[in-house]
Short mmCIF file of C-alpha atoms and ligand atoms in Angstrom, two decimals:
data_model
loop_
_atom_site.label_atom_id
_atom_site.label_comp_id
_atom_site.label_asym_id
_atom_site.label_seq_id
_atom_site.Cartn_x
_atom_site.Cartn_y
_atom_site.Cartn_z
CA MET P 1 0.04 0.03 -0.02
CA SER P 2 1.32 3.49 -0.86
CA ARG P 3 -0.41 6.56 0.58
CA VAL P 4 0.45 10.11 -0.24
CA TYR P 5 0.19 13.07 2.13
CA ASN P 6 -3.09 14.55 0.86
CA PHE P 7 -3.48 18.26 1.69
CA CYS P 8 -6.73 18.61 -0.21
CA ALA P 9 -9.17 21.09 1.21
CA GLY P 10 -11.97 18.68 0.61
CA PRO P 11 -12.87 15.98 0.03
CA ALA P 12 -9.95 15.46 2.41
CA ALA P 13 -7.77 12.77 3.90
CA MET P 14 -9.54 10.16 5.99
CA PRO P 15 -8.08 8.09 8.84
CA VAL P 16 -6.39 5.04 7.40
CA ASP P 17 -7.78 2.79 10.16
CA VAL P 18 -11.30 3.87 9.08
CA LEU P 19 -10.57 3.08 5.35
CA GLU P 20 -9.14 -0.19 6.29
CA GLU P 21 -12.11 -1.13 8.48
CA ALA P 22 -14.52 -0.24 5.74
CA GLN P 23 -12.47 -2.26 3.28
CA ARG P 24 -12.60 -5.32 5.52
CA ASP P 25 -16.41 -5.03 5.72
CA LEU P 26 -17.13 -3.80 2.24
CA VAL P 27 -18.42 -6.96 0.69
CA ASP P 28 -19.89 -8.71 3.73
CA TYR P 29 -20.72 -6.37 6.60
CA LYS P 30 -20.22 -8.15 9.81
CA GLY P 31 -21.53 -11.52 8.47
CA SER P 32 -24.67 -10.09 7.03
CA GLY P 33 -23.66 -11.28 3.57
CA MET P 34 -24.26 -7.75 2.23
CA SER P 35 -22.44 -4.51 1.90
CA VAL P 36 -23.69 -1.50 3.77
CA MET P 37 -24.39 -0.06 0.28
CA GLU P 38 -26.92 -2.81 -0.38
CA MET P 39 -28.89 -2.79 2.79
CA SER P 40 -32.36 -1.49 3.43
CA HIS P 41 -32.16 1.78 5.24
CA ARG P 42 -34.98 0.44 7.54
CA GLY P 43 -33.22 -2.79 8.52
CA LYS P 44 -31.63 -3.68 11.87
CA GLU P 45 -27.96 -3.48 10.69
CA TYR P 46 -28.30 -0.18 9.13
CA ASP P 47 -30.41 1.05 12.05
CA ALA P 48 -27.59 0.38 14.48
CA ILE P 49 -25.12 2.25 12.21
CA HIS P 50 -27.42 5.24 11.88
CA ASN P 51 -28.23 5.53 15.56
CA GLU P 52 -24.55 5.27 16.46
CA ALA P 53 -23.75 8.11 14.15
CA VAL P 54 -26.36 10.28 15.86
CA GLU P 55 -25.09 9.12 19.28
CA ASN P 56 -21.48 9.70 18.52
CA ILE P 57 -22.16 13.23 17.23
CA ARG P 58 -24.12 13.97 20.39
CA LYS P 59 -21.26 12.80 22.58
CA LEU P 60 -18.51 14.62 20.64
CA LEU P 61 -20.42 17.86 20.66
CA LYS P 62 -21.78 17.34 24.14
CA LEU P 63 -25.21 18.10 22.82
CA PRO P 64 -27.94 19.04 25.33
CA GLU P 65 -31.36 17.38 24.97
CA ASN P 66 -32.92 20.53 23.26
CA TYR P 67 -30.66 20.10 20.26
CA GLY P 68 -31.24 17.62 17.38
CA VAL P 69 -28.98 15.98 14.94
CA ILE P 70 -29.96 15.66 11.19
CA PHE P 71 -28.26 14.07 8.30
CA MET P 72 -29.14 15.63 4.95
CA THR P 73 -27.81 15.76 1.46
CA GLY P 74 -26.89 18.67 -0.86
CA GLY P 75 -23.76 19.70 0.95
CA ALA P 76 -23.33 23.07 2.80
CA THR P 77 -24.41 24.71 -0.42
CA ALA P 78 -27.96 23.42 -0.08
CA GLN P 79 -27.97 24.84 3.52
CA PHE P 80 -27.27 28.25 2.13
CA THR P 81 -30.86 28.20 0.90
CA LEU P 82 -32.49 25.93 3.40
CA VAL P 83 -31.52 28.02 6.38
CA PRO P 84 -33.37 31.16 5.20
CA MET P 85 -36.34 29.03 3.74
CA ASN P 86 -36.83 27.63 7.28
CA LEU P 87 -35.85 30.48 9.63
CA LEU P 88 -37.17 33.57 7.95
CA GLY P 89 -40.73 34.40 8.82
CA PRO P 90 -42.89 36.40 6.30
CA GLY P 91 -41.16 39.69 5.52
CA GLN P 92 -38.23 38.91 7.94
CA GLY P 93 -34.57 39.40 7.18
CA ALA P 94 -31.22 38.13 8.61
CA ASP P 95 -27.82 39.43 9.24
CA TYR P 96 -24.71 37.87 7.65
CA ILE P 97 -21.22 38.24 8.81
CA VAL P 98 -18.99 37.67 5.61
CA ALA P 99 -15.27 36.77 6.11
CA GLY P 100 -14.54 35.16 2.72
CA SER P 101 -16.04 33.56 -0.32
CA TRP P 102 -18.16 30.94 1.55
CA GLY P 103 -19.89 33.53 3.72
CA SER P 104 -20.33 35.57 0.68
CA LYS P 105 -21.91 32.69 -1.21
CA ALA P 106 -24.18 31.96 1.73
CA ALA P 107 -25.37 35.68 1.76
CA LYS P 108 -25.87 35.68 -2.01
CA GLU P 109 -28.08 32.46 -1.90
CA GLY P 110 -29.98 33.91 1.06
CA LYS P 111 -30.89 37.00 -0.87
CA GLN P 112 -32.98 34.71 -3.14
CA VAL P 113 -35.11 33.96 -0.27
CA GLY P 114 -35.42 37.09 1.91
CA ALA P 115 -33.80 40.35 2.97
CA ILE P 116 -30.22 39.61 3.88
CA ASN P 117 -28.06 42.41 5.46
CA VAL P 118 -24.41 41.86 5.21
CA ILE P 119 -23.26 43.60 8.43
CA ALA P 120 -19.60 43.00 8.01
CA ASN P 121 -17.49 41.95 5.01
CA THR P 122 -13.74 41.22 5.01
CA GLU P 123 -13.87 38.97 1.89
CA LYS P 124 -11.52 41.27 -0.06
CA ASP P 125 -9.08 42.08 2.66
CA ILE P 126 -5.40 41.33 2.41
CA PRO P 127 -3.99 40.00 4.65
CA THR P 128 -7.12 37.90 5.08
CA ARG P 129 -8.84 38.32 8.39
CA MET P 130 -12.12 37.92 10.31
CA PRO P 131 -14.49 40.87 10.90
CA ASP P 132 -14.01 42.66 14.26
CA LEU P 133 -16.97 41.29 16.19
CA ALA P 134 -17.01 44.09 18.71
CA THR P 135 -18.03 46.70 16.21
CA LEU P 136 -20.92 44.73 14.60
CA LYS P 137 -24.28 46.47 14.41
CA TYR P 138 -27.16 44.07 14.29
CA THR P 139 -30.37 44.90 12.45
CA PRO P 140 -33.47 45.15 14.71
CA GLY P 141 -35.93 42.43 13.90
CA ALA P 142 -33.37 40.07 12.10
CA ALA P 143 -34.57 36.41 12.45
CA TYR P 144 -30.93 35.21 12.78
CA VAL P 145 -27.24 36.00 12.41
CA HIS P 146 -25.19 33.82 10.13
CA CYS P 147 -21.41 33.34 10.25
CA THR P 148 -18.77 31.06 8.85
CA SER P 149 -16.51 29.61 11.51
CA ASN P 150 -13.62 28.78 9.23
CA GLU P 151 -13.01 30.34 5.74
CA THR P 152 -11.50 27.40 3.94
CA ILE P 153 -10.02 29.43 0.98
CA ALA P 154 -8.85 32.53 3.01
CA GLY P 155 -7.29 30.41 5.73
CA THR P 156 -8.99 32.30 8.50
CA GLN P 157 -10.93 31.03 11.64
CA MET P 158 -13.18 32.67 14.18
CA LYS P 159 -11.53 32.23 17.62
CA ALA P 160 -14.68 33.59 19.40
CA PHE P 161 -18.26 33.76 18.15
CA PRO P 162 -20.52 36.74 18.04
CA GLN P 163 -22.87 37.15 21.10
CA THR P 164 -26.25 37.56 19.50
CA ALA P 165 -29.79 38.13 20.96
CA VAL P 166 -31.32 36.19 18.01
CA PRO P 167 -30.27 32.61 17.00
CA LEU P 168 -26.71 32.30 15.61
CA VAL P 169 -26.36 30.05 12.54
CA CYS P 170 -22.90 28.83 11.60
CA ASP P 171 -21.48 27.12 8.60
CA MET P 172 -18.79 24.92 10.25
CA SER P 173 -18.03 22.81 7.20
CA SER P 174 -14.31 23.19 7.56
CA ASP P 175 -13.64 23.04 11.30
CA ILE P 176 -16.50 21.10 12.99
CA LEU P 177 -15.25 18.65 15.58
CA SER P 178 -11.70 20.12 15.34
CA ARG P 179 -11.86 22.05 18.56
CA PRO P 180 -14.22 22.44 21.47
CA ILE P 181 -17.26 24.73 21.05
CA ASP P 182 -20.17 25.63 23.29
CA VAL P 183 -23.06 24.42 21.17
CA THR P 184 -25.58 26.41 23.29
CA GLN P 185 -24.16 29.55 21.54
CA PHE P 186 -25.74 28.45 18.35
CA GLY P 187 -29.35 28.07 17.06
CA LEU P 188 -28.23 26.03 14.09
CA ILE P 189 -24.89 24.50 12.82
CA TYR P 190 -24.31 22.81 9.45
CA ALA P 191 -21.42 21.20 7.78
CA GLY P 192 -20.66 19.13 4.72
CA ALA P 193 -18.97 15.92 5.97
CA GLN P 194 -16.13 15.76 3.53
CA LYS P 195 -13.43 17.61 5.61
CA ASN P 196 -13.69 16.51 9.26
CA LEU P 197 -16.52 14.02 9.46
CA GLY P 198 -16.22 11.53 6.58
CA PRO P 199 -16.81 11.33 2.86
CA SER P 200 -18.99 13.82 0.86
CA GLY P 201 -22.64 13.03 0.34
CA VAL P 202 -23.87 13.63 3.85
CA THR P 203 -24.44 17.01 5.52
CA LEU P 204 -24.71 17.41 9.23
CA VAL P 205 -27.22 19.76 10.71
CA ILE P 206 -27.41 20.51 14.43
CA ILE P 207 -30.50 22.47 15.36
CA ARG P 208 -32.12 23.68 18.56
CA LYS P 209 -35.40 21.86 18.49
CA ASP P 210 -37.65 24.85 19.13
CA LEU P 211 -36.29 26.47 15.95
CA ALA P 212 -37.23 23.47 13.94
CA GLU P 213 -40.65 23.49 15.51
CA LYS P 214 -41.47 27.07 14.68
CA ALA P 215 -39.85 27.21 11.23
CA ASN P 216 -41.72 28.67 8.35
CA GLU P 217 -44.72 26.46 7.53
CA LYS P 218 -44.73 27.53 3.90
CA CYS P 219 -41.54 25.64 3.47
CA PRO P 220 -42.22 22.40 1.40
CA GLY P 221 -42.04 19.25 3.57
CA PHE P 222 -38.76 17.83 2.25
CA PHE P 223 -36.93 21.15 2.75
CA ARG P 224 -38.13 21.55 6.36
CA TYR P 225 -35.70 20.62 9.18
CA LYS P 226 -38.74 19.47 11.29
CA THR P 227 -39.61 16.79 8.77
CA HIS P 228 -36.06 15.25 9.11
CA LEU P 229 -35.81 15.75 12.80
CA ASP P 230 -39.09 14.11 13.52
CA GLU P 231 -38.12 11.16 11.32
CA ASN P 232 -34.64 10.69 12.59
CA SER P 233 -33.24 11.55 9.06
CA LEU P 234 -35.12 8.60 7.69
CA HIS P 235 -37.93 10.49 5.82
CA ASN P 236 -36.40 9.18 2.52
CA THR P 237 -33.35 7.11 1.80
CA PRO P 238 -30.42 8.67 3.43
CA PRO P 239 -26.84 8.54 2.04
CA CYS P 240 -26.38 5.26 4.02
CA PHE P 241 -22.80 4.54 3.07
CA ALA P 242 -21.61 8.10 3.74
CA ILE P 243 -23.30 7.88 7.19
CA TYR P 244 -21.67 4.62 7.84
CA MET P 245 -18.27 6.16 7.16
CA LEU P 246 -19.21 9.05 9.40
CA THR P 247 -19.92 6.50 12.10
CA LEU P 248 -16.48 5.01 11.76
CA CYS P 249 -14.88 8.52 11.70
CA THR P 250 -16.71 9.68 14.76
CA ARG P 251 -15.86 6.37 16.59
CA TRP P 252 -12.19 6.95 15.69
CA LEU P 253 -12.42 10.48 17.07
CA LEU P 254 -13.92 9.21 20.34
CA LYS P 255 -11.06 6.74 20.71
CA LEU P 256 -8.54 9.69 20.31
CA GLY P 257 -10.18 11.44 23.27
CA GLY P 258 -12.93 13.23 21.50
CA VAL P 259 -12.83 16.82 20.57
CA ASP P 260 -10.41 17.77 23.32
CA GLY P 261 -7.99 15.09 22.17
CA ILE P 262 -7.99 16.05 18.54
CA ALA P 263 -7.88 19.80 19.35
CA ARG P 264 -4.47 19.24 20.97
CA ILE P 265 -3.25 17.39 17.93
CA ASN P 266 -4.56 20.01 15.52
CA ARG P 267 -3.03 22.87 17.60
CA ASP P 268 0.34 21.00 17.47
CA LYS P 269 0.13 20.52 13.74
CA ALA P 270 -0.91 24.14 12.93
CA GLY P 271 1.58 25.53 15.48
CA LYS P 272 4.45 23.75 13.92
CA LEU P 273 3.54 24.89 10.36
CA TYR P 274 3.00 28.54 11.37
CA ALA P 275 6.25 28.53 13.38
CA ALA P 276 8.13 27.40 10.23
CA LEU P 277 6.43 30.13 8.13
CA ASP P 278 7.15 32.85 10.81
CA ALA P 279 10.78 31.72 10.96
CA SER P 280 11.32 32.27 7.31
CA LYS P 281 11.62 35.49 5.13
CA PHE P 282 10.97 33.37 1.98
CA TYR P 283 7.42 32.25 2.95
CA LYS P 284 4.67 34.56 4.11
CA ALA P 285 1.46 33.40 5.83
CA THR P 286 -1.51 35.25 4.32
CA ALA P 287 -3.85 35.57 7.38
CA VAL P 288 -3.42 38.01 10.20
CA LYS P 289 -2.00 36.14 13.20
CA ALA P 290 -5.07 36.43 15.51
CA ASP P 291 -7.40 34.82 12.85
CA ARG P 292 -5.10 32.12 11.43
CA SER P 293 -7.00 28.87 10.70
CA ASP P 294 -5.69 25.69 12.30
CA MET P 295 -7.29 23.72 9.42
CA ASN P 296 -6.30 25.50 6.25
CA ILE P 297 -2.83 27.11 6.32
CA THR P 298 -2.43 29.57 3.45
CA PHE P 299 0.80 31.12 2.45
CA ARG P 300 2.73 32.75 -0.44
CA LEU P 301 6.25 32.41 -1.92
CA PRO P 302 8.11 35.40 -3.45
CA THR P 303 6.82 34.77 -7.03
CA GLU P 304 4.02 32.72 -8.70
CA ALA P 305 6.62 30.89 -10.67
CA LEU P 306 8.18 29.71 -7.40
CA GLU P 307 4.70 28.69 -6.07
CA GLU P 308 4.16 26.56 -9.15
CA GLN P 309 7.56 24.94 -8.79
CA PHE P 310 6.90 24.42 -5.00
CA VAL P 311 3.58 22.51 -5.82
CA LYS P 312 5.24 20.48 -8.52
CA ASP P 313 8.35 19.49 -6.45
CA ALA P 314 6.12 18.68 -3.38
CA SER P 315 3.82 16.55 -5.50
CA ALA P 316 6.80 14.58 -6.81
CA LYS P 317 7.68 13.87 -3.24
CA GLY P 318 4.21 12.59 -2.35
CA MET P 319 2.77 15.73 -0.89
CA LYS P 320 -0.44 16.36 -2.98
CA GLN P 321 -2.97 19.14 -3.49
CA LEU P 322 -0.95 22.00 -2.01
CA LYS P 323 -1.96 24.51 -4.67
CA GLY P 324 -4.09 27.50 -3.15
CA HIS P 325 -7.67 27.89 -4.34
CA ARG P 326 -7.81 29.06 -7.90
CA SER P 327 -9.53 32.38 -6.83
CA VAL P 328 -6.64 33.39 -4.64
CA GLY P 329 -3.57 31.48 -5.79
CA GLY P 330 -0.62 30.85 -3.42
CA ILE P 331 -0.25 27.69 -1.25
CA ARG P 332 -2.87 26.04 0.94
CA ALA P 333 -2.12 23.09 3.26
CA SER P 334 -5.31 21.72 4.63
CA ILE P 335 -4.67 19.68 7.67
CA TYR P 336 -8.01 18.43 9.00
CA ASN P 337 -8.46 16.06 11.92
CA ALA P 338 -7.33 12.96 9.90
CA PHE P 339 -4.27 14.55 8.46
CA PRO P 340 -1.20 12.92 10.16
CA VAL P 341 1.42 14.88 12.20
CA ALA P 342 4.14 13.14 10.12
CA GLY P 343 2.78 14.78 7.01
CA VAL P 344 3.12 18.24 8.59
CA GLU P 345 6.65 17.34 9.64
CA THR P 346 7.44 16.16 6.07
CA LEU P 347 6.14 19.30 4.57
CA ILE P 348 8.20 21.56 6.89
CA ALA P 349 11.41 19.66 5.99
CA PHE P 350 10.59 20.05 2.43
CA MET P 351 9.91 23.75 2.82
CA LYS P 352 13.30 24.32 4.37
CA ASP P 353 14.96 22.37 1.63
CA PHE P 354 13.00 24.27 -1.10
CA GLU P 355 13.95 27.66 0.53
CA GLN P 356 17.61 26.66 0.75
CA LYS P 357 17.65 25.83 -3.02
CA ASN P 358 15.46 28.60 -4.28
CA GLY P 359 15.69 31.38 -1.63
C1 PLP D 401 -16.79 26.78 4.72
C2 PLP D 401 -17.46 26.08 3.54
N1 PLP D 401 -18.75 26.23 3.34
C3 PLP D 401 -19.38 25.67 2.37
C4 PLP D 401 -18.68 24.81 1.42
C5 PLP D 401 -19.50 24.15 0.37
O1 PLP D 401 -19.62 22.86 0.71
P1 PLP D 401 -20.42 21.74 -0.18
O2 PLP D 401 -19.47 21.52 -1.43
O3 PLP D 401 -20.54 20.53 0.78
O4 PLP D 401 -21.66 22.33 -0.70
C6 PLP D 401 -17.36 24.64 1.61
C7 PLP D 401 -16.58 23.71 0.71
O5 PLP D 401 -15.42 23.65 0.66
C8 PLP D 401 -16.63 25.28 2.64
O6 PLP D 401 -15.41 25.06 2.93
#
């Protein structure tokens, strides 16, 4: 077996133990004679997998009873529309804190549904940064406030969350379960699974139950959170195999000591990489220090030609997908939960060598 260090921003590296377990059980799941892909979503084997996924998420996020777990499809992108469809009452608007292209996309889609006020926007700022939460002016009567905890392209991360009188909605696609959070600060959290939770195809939604209860009744049934909450995400056929993989990933995370355990490892990985960047005059981190993401480490080299060479040479040495997002260029090392410490150390050694040869 030969595995590369995969720095992809998503779909991202998965724990090898999880992949191997799935491989062992792929054709005959625990003596059932079937693959999880072939099972009824209403049968007892799948039922156990599904309920363990819910339970593991509840444990990892320390969810209080008044919060529900929903598995949906359509990625975080579908949530950009579903959130306002559900949470905006007639004539109501919402406030959006935009810190990069994902927040901007969420606001743009929200505007198709209702009156969205962008109350802060740092999308175009260089160096990249999060808005200053202390200066935010909320709109009276807004139904909710929306934010993005980690801007995957800009390489920025909210270290604290806004204190809002109305429900706070957060797109946590690129840092969910990577660090401890107090869920009770939020009315709704959503995240595509393909970075920290498992493969693409399943989207996690955490919702305060009263919000699901009073959501807009005009919203068609399938698109209502309440429908999926009431039916334990089995209203229609769920993405069973993706949920099975999420079960294995969350089990792996629990074994590592849960969110506290993985947060220590994540801090260590990101800390080492930022220290290497700060110690060099050749590389330049692109985000302001206070807002640096522990998940997506973005940086530049002196020229675009050198960046191209860097990506090419790294790839030849088994470090893949280091090219920054096409909209911003530069280099991006995505080091989510499953990305190994050894991969970060290998990258740092390569960076030193590349600087020596080209600096
Ligand atoms: C923060 C954030 N939000 C939303 C998305 C879009 O997610 P999806 O492709 O699951 O719709 C991404 C994808 O990278 C993301 O990083």
